[in-house]
PDB file of C-alpha atoms in Angstrom:
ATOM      1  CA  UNK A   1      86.016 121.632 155.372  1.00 84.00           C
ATOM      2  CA  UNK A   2      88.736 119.137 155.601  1.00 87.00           C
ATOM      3  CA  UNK A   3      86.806 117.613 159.025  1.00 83.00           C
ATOM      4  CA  UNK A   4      83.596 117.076 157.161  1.00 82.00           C
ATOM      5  CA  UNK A   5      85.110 115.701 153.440  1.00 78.00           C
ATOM      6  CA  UNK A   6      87.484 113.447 155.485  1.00 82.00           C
ATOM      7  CA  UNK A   7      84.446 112.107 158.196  1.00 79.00           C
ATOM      8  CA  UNK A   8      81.236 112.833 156.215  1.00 72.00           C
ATOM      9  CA  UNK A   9      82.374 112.157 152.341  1.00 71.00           C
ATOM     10  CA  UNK A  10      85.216 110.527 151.387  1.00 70.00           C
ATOM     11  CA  UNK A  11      84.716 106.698 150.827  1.00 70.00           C
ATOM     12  CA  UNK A  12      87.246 103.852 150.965  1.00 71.00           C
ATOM     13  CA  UNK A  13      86.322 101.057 148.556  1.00 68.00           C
ATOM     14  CA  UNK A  14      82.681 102.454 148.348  1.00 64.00           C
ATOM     15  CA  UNK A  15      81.806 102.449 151.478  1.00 69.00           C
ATOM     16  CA  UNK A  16      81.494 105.395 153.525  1.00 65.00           C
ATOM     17  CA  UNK A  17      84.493 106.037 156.677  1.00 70.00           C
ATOM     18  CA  UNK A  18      83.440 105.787 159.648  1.00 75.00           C
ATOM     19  CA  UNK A  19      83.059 109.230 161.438  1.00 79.00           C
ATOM     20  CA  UNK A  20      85.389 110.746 164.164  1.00 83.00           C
ATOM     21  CA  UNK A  21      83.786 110.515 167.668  1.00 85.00           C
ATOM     22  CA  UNK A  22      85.870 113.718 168.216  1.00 90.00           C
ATOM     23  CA  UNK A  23      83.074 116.142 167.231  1.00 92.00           C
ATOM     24  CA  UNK A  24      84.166 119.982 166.272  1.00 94.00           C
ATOM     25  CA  UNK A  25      82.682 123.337 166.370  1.00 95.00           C
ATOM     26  CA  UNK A  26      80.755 123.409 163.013  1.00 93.00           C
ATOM     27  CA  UNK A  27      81.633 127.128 163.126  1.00 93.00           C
ATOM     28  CA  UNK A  28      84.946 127.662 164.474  1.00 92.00           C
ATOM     29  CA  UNK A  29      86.741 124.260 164.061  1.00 93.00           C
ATOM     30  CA  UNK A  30      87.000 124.149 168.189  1.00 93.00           C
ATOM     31  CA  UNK A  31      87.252 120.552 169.793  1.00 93.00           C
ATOM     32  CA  UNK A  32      86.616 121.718 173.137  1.00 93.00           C
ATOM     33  CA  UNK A  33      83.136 121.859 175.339  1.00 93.00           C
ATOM     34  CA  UNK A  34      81.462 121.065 172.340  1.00 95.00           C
ATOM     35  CA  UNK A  35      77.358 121.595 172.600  1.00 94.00           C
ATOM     36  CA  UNK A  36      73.980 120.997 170.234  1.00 91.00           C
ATOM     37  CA  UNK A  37      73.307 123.970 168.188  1.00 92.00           C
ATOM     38  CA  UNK A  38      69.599 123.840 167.264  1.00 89.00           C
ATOM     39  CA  UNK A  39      69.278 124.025 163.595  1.00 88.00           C
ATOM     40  CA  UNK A  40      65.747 126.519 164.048  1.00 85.00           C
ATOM     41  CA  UNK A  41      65.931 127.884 167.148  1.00 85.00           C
ATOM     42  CA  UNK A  42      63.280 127.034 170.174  1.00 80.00           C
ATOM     43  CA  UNK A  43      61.625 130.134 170.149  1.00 83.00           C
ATOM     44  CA  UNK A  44      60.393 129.926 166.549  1.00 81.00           C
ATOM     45  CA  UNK A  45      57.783 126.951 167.267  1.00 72.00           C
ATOM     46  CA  UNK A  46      57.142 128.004 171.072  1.00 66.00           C
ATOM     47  CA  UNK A  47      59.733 125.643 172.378  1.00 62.00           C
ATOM     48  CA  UNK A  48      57.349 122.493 171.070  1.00 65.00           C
ATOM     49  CA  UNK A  49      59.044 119.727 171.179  1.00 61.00           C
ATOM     50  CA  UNK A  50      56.403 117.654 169.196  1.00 64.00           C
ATOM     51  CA  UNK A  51      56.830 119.645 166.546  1.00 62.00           C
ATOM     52  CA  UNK A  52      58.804 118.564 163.402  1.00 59.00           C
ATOM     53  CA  UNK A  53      59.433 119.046 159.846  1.00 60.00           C
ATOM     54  CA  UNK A  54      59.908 116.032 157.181  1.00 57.00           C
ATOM     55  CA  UNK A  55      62.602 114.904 155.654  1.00 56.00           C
ATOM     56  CA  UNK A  56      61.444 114.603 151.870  1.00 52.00           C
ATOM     57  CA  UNK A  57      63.811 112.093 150.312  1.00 49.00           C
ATOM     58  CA  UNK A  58      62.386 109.149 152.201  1.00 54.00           C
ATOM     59  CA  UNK A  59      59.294 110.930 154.253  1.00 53.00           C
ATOM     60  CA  UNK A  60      60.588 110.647 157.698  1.00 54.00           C
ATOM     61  CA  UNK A  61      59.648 113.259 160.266  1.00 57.00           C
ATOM     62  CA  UNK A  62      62.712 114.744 162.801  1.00 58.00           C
ATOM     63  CA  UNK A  63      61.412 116.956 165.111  1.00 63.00           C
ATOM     64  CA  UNK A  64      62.586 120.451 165.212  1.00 61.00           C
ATOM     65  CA  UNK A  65      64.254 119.778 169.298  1.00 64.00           C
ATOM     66  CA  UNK A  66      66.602 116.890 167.751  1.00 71.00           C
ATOM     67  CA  UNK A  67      67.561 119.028 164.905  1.00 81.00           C
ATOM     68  CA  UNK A  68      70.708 119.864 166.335  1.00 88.00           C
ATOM     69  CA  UNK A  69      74.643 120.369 165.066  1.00 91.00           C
ATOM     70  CA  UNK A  70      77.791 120.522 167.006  1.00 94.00           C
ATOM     71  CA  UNK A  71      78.908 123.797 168.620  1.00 96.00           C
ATOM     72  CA  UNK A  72      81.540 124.892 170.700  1.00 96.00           C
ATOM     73  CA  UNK A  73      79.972 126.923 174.282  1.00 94.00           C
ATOM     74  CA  UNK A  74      81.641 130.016 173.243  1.00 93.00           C
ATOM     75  CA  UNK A  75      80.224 130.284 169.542  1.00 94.00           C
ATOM     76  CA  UNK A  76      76.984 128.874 171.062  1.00 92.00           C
ATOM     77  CA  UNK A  77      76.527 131.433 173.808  1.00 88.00           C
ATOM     78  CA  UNK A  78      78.383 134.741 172.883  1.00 85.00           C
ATOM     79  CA  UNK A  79      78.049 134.266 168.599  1.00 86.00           C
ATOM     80  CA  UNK A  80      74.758 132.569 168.265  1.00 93.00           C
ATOM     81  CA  UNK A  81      72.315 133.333 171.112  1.00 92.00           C
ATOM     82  CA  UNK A  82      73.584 137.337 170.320  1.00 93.00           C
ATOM     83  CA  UNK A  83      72.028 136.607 167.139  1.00 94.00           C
ATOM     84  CA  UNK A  84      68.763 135.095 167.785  1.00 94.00           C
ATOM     85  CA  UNK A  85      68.439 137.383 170.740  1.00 94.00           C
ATOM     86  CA  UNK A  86      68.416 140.314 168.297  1.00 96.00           C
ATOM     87  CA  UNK A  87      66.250 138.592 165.711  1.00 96.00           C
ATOM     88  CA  UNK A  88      63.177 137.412 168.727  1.00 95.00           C
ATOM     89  CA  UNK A  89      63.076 141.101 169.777  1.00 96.00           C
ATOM     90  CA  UNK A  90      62.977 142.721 166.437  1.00 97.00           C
ATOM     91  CA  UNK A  91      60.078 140.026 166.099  1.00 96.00           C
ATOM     92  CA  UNK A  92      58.535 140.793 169.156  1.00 95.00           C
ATOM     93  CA  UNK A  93      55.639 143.341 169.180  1.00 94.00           C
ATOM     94  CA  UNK A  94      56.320 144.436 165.604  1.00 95.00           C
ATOM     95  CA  UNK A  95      53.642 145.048 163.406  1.00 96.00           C
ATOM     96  CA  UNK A  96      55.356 144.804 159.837  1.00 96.00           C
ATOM     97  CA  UNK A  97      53.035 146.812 157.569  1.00 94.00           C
ATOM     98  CA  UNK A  98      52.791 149.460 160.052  1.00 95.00           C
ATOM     99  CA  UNK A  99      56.635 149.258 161.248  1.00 96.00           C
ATOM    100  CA  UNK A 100      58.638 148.053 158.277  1.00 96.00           C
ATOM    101  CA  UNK A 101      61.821 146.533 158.736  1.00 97.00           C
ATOM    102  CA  UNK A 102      65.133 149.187 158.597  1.00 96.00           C
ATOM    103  CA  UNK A 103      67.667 148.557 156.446  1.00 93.00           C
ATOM    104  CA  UNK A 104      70.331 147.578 158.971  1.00 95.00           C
ATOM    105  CA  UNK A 105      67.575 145.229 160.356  1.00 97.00           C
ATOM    106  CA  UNK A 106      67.126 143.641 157.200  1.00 97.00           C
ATOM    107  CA  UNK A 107      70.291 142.619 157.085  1.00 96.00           C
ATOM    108  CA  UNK A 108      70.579 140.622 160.523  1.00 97.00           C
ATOM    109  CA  UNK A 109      67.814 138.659 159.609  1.00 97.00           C
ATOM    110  CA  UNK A 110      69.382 137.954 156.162  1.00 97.00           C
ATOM    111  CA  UNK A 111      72.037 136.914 158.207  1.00 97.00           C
ATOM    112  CA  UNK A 112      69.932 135.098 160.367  1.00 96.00           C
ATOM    113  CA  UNK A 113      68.414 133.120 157.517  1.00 96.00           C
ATOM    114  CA  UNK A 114      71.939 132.221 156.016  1.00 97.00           C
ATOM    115  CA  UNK A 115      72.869 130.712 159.346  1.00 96.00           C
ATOM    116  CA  UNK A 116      70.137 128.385 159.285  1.00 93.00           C
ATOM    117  CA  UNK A 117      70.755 127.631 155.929  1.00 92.00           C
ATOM    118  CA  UNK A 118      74.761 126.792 156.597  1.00 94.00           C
ATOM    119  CA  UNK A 119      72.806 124.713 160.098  1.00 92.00           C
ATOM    120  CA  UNK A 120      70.722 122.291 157.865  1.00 87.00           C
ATOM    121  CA  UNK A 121      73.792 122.076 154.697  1.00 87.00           C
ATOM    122  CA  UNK A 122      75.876 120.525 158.161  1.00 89.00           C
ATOM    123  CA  UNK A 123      72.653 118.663 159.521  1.00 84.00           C
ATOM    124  CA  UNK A 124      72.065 117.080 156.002  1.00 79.00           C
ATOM    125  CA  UNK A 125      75.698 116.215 155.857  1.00 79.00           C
ATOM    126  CA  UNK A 126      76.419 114.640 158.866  1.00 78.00           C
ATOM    127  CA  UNK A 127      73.119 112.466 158.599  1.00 74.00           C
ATOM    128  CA  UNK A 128      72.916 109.013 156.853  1.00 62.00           C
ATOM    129  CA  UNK A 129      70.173 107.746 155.256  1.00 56.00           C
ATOM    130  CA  UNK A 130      67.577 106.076 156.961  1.00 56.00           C
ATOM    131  CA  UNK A 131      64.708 103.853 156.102  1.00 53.00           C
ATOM    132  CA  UNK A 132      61.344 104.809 155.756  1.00 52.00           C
ATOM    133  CA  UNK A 133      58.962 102.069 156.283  1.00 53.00           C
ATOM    134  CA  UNK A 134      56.754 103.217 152.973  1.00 55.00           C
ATOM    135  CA  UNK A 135      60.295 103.425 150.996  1.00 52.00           C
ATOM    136  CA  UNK A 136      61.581 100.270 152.368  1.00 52.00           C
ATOM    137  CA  UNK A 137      65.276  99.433 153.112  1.00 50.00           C
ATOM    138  CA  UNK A 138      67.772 100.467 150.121  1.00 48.00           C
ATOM    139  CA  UNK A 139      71.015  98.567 151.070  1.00 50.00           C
ATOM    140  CA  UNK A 140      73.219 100.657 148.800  1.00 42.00           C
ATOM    141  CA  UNK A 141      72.010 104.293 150.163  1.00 43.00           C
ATOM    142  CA  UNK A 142      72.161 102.989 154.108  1.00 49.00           C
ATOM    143  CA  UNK A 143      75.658 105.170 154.524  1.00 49.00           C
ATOM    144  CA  UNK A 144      75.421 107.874 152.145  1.00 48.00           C
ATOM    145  CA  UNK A 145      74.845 111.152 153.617  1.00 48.00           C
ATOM    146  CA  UNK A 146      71.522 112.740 153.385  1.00 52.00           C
ATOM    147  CA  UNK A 147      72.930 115.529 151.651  1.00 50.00           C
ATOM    148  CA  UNK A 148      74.267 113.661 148.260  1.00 45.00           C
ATOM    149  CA  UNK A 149      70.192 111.849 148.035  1.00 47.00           C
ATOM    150  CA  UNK A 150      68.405 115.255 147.729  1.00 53.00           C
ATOM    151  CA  UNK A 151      66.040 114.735 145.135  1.00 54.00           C
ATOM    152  CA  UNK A 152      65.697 118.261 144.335  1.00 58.00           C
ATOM    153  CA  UNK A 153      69.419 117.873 143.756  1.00 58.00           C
ATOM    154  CA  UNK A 154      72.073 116.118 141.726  1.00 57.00           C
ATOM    155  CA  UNK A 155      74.873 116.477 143.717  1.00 62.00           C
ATOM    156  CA  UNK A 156      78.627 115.373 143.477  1.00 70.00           C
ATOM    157  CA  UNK A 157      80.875 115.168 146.524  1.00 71.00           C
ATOM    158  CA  UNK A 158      82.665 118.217 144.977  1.00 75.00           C
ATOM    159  CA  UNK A 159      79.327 120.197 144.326  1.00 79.00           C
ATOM    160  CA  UNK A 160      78.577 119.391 148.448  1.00 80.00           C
ATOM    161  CA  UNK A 161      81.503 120.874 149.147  1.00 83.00           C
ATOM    162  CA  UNK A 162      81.161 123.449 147.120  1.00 86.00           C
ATOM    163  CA  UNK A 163      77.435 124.580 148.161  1.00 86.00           C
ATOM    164  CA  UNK A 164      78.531 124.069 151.997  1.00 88.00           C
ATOM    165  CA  UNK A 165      81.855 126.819 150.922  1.00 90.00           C
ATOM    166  CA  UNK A 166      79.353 129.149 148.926  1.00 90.00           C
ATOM    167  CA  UNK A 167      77.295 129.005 152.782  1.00 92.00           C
ATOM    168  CA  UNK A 168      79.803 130.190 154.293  1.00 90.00           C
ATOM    169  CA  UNK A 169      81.507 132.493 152.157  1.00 92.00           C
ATOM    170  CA  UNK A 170      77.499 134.168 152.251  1.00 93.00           C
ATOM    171  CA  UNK A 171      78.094 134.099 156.260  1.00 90.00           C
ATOM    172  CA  UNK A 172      81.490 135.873 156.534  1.00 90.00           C
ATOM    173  CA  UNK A 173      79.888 138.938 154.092  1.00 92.00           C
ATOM    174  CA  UNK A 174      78.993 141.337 156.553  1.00 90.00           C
ATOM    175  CA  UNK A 175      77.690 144.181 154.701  1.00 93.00           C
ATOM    176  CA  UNK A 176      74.057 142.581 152.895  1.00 95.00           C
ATOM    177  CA  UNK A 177      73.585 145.156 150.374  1.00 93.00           C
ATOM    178  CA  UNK A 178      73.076 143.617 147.894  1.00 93.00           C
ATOM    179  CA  UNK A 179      70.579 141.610 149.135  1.00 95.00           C
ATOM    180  CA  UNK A 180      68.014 143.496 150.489  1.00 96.00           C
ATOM    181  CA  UNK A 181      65.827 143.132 147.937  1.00 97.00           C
ATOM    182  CA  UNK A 182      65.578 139.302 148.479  1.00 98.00           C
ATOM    183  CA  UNK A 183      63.872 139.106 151.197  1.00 98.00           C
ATOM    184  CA  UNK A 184      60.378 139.168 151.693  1.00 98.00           C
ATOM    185  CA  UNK A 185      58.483 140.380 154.605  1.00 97.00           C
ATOM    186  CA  UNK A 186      55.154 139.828 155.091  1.00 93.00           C
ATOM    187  CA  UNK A 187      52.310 140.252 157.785  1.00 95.00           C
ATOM    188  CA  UNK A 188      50.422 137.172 158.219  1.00 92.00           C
ATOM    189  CA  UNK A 189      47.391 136.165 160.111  1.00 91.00           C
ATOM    190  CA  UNK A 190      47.549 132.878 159.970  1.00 88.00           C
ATOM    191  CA  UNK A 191      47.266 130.577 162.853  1.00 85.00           C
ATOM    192  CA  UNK A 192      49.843 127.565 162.391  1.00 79.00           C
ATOM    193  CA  UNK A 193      53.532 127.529 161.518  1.00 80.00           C
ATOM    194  CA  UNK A 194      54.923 127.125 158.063  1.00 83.00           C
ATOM    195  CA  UNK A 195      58.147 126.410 157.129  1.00 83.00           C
ATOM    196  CA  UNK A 196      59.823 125.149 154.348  1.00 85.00           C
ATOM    197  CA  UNK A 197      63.363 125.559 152.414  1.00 85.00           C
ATOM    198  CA  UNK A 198      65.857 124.052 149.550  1.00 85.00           C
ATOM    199  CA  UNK A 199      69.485 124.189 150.260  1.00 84.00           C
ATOM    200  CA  UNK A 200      71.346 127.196 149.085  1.00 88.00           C
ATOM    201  CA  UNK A 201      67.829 128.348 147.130  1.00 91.00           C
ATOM    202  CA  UNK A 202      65.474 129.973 148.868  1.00 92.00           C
ATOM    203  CA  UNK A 203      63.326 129.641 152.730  1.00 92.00           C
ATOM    204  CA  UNK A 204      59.941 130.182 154.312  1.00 93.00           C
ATOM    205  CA  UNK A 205      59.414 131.090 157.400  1.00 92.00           C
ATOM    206  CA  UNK A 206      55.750 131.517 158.859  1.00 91.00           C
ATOM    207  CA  UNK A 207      55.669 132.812 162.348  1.00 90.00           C
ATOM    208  CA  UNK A 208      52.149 132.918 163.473  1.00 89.00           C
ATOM    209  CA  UNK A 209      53.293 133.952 167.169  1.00 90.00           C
ATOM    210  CA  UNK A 210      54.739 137.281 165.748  1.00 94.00           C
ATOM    211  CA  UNK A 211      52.490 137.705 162.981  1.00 95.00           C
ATOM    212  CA  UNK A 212      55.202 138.059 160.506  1.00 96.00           C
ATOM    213  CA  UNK A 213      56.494 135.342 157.958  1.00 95.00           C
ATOM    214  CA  UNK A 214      59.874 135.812 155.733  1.00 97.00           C
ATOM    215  CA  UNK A 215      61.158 134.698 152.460  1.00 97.00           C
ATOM    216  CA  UNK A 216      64.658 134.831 151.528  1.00 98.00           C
ATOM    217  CA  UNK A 217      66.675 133.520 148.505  1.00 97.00           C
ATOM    218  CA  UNK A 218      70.339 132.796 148.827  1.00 96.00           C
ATOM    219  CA  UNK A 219      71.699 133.689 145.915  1.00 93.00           C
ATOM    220  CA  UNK A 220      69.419 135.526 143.404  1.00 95.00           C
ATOM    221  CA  UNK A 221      69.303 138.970 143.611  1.00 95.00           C
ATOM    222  CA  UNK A 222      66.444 141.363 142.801  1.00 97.00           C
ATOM    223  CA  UNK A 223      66.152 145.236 141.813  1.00 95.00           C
ATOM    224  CA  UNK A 224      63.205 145.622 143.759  1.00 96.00           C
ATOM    225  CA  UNK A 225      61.571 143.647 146.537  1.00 94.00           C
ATOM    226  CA  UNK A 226      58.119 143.617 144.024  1.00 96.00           C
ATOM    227  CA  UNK A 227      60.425 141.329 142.022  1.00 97.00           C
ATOM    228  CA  UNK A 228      60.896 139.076 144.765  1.00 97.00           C
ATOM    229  CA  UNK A 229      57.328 139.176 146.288  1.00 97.00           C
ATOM    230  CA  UNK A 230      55.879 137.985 142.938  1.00 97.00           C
ATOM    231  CA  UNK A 231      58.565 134.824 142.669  1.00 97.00           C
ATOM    232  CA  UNK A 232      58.307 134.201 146.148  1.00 96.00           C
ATOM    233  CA  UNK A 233      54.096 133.815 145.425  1.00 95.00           C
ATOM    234  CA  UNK A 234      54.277 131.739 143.112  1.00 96.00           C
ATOM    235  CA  UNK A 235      57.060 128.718 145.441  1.00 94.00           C
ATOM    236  CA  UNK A 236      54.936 129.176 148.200  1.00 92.00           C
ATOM    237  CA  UNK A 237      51.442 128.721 146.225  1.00 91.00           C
ATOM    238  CA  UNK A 238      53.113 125.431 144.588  1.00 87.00           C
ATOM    239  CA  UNK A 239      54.181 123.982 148.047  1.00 81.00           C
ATOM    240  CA  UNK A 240      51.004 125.199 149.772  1.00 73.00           C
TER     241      UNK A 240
END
């Protein structure tokens, strides 16, 4: 936390510092064989590396193979790939209205979903804003971090720090428990990938490959999954 409010954040006679070209593990605080951590993994849009998501505070599109964060080999290879090894194969061949999701699976792909949303809080963070050519160039925002211009957001540098510590305090929780009942499963047969998410709210994931899309919210908690499925309706009919 100290790497990213002193390289990231903190400002010297308002203007932002400019950032240590001694990257760290974004996970373990390692400065050695450091690696690119893809923020959604390959597998989830068939390794296409045309395909991108938008960045909605000034409508630029990054594609999902650049989305990347620093990692260190070992939490790359023995931590992370573990991970979305587990996650592909409990995707793979699963037909989720016949074959629900167990409760220890639910959990790993809570998990799963956390990670990513601790990979974009870093992404967002470590990214300055850039100009669109509808929005035009904006002098004072060129070296603020992406993270403090979310317009969904009104954010402080204390309340990015904050949301970043509440990521990974959700991380270090093994046992899920109480959050079962926030995630939504659902079978889907549609043909094209979806995705969409808000920082430490809620994500969407639509995996037409496997059939099977999620939706997960970080921090509210339900006391059943109807609940949940009903809320979750009505984000994704707004954003659809």
């Amino acid at each position: 936390m100290d790497y990213i409010d002193r390289n990231y954040i903190w400002r010297e006679n308002d203007k932002a510092v400019t950032p240590s070209k001694d990257l760290i593990c974004m996970f373990c605080g390692n400065g050695q064989l450091i690696t690119k951590e893809h923020i959604i993994p390959r597998w989830i849009f068939a390794k296409d590396t045309k395909a991108f998501f938008t960045i909605t505070l000034n409508g630029l599109d990054q594609t999902y193979n650049k989305a990347t964060i620093p990692a260190c080999q070992q939490c790359n290879s023995d931590l992370l790939n573990d991970l979305e090894r587990l996650i592909q194969n409990l995707f793979t061949n699963r037909d989720v209205s016949a074959n629900p999701f167990e409760w220890e699976e639910i959990q790993e792909i809570i998990r799963w979903l956390e990670l990513i949303d601790y990979k974009f809080q870093i992404y967002n963070i470590t990214r300055r804003f850039k100009v669109s050519k509808e929005a035009g160039k904006i002098d004072y925002l060129m070296d603020f971090p992406l993270y403090m211009l979310l317009p969904n957001k009104d954010y402080t540098p204390f309340q990015v720090l904050s949301a970043i510590r509440r990521s990974l305090k959700r991380l270090s929780v093994a046992g899920k428990y109480d959050h079962v009942n926030s995630l939504v499963v659902f079978k889907t047969t549609n043909k094209g990938f979806h995705f969409f998410h808000t920082i430490d709210e809620f994500i969407f994931l639509e995996l037409p490959q496997y059939q099977i899309a999620v939706f997960y919210f970080f921090k509210k908690e339900f006391s059943t999954v109807k609940e949940a499925f009903d809320e979750a309706m009505s984000i994704i009919k707004k954003v659809y």
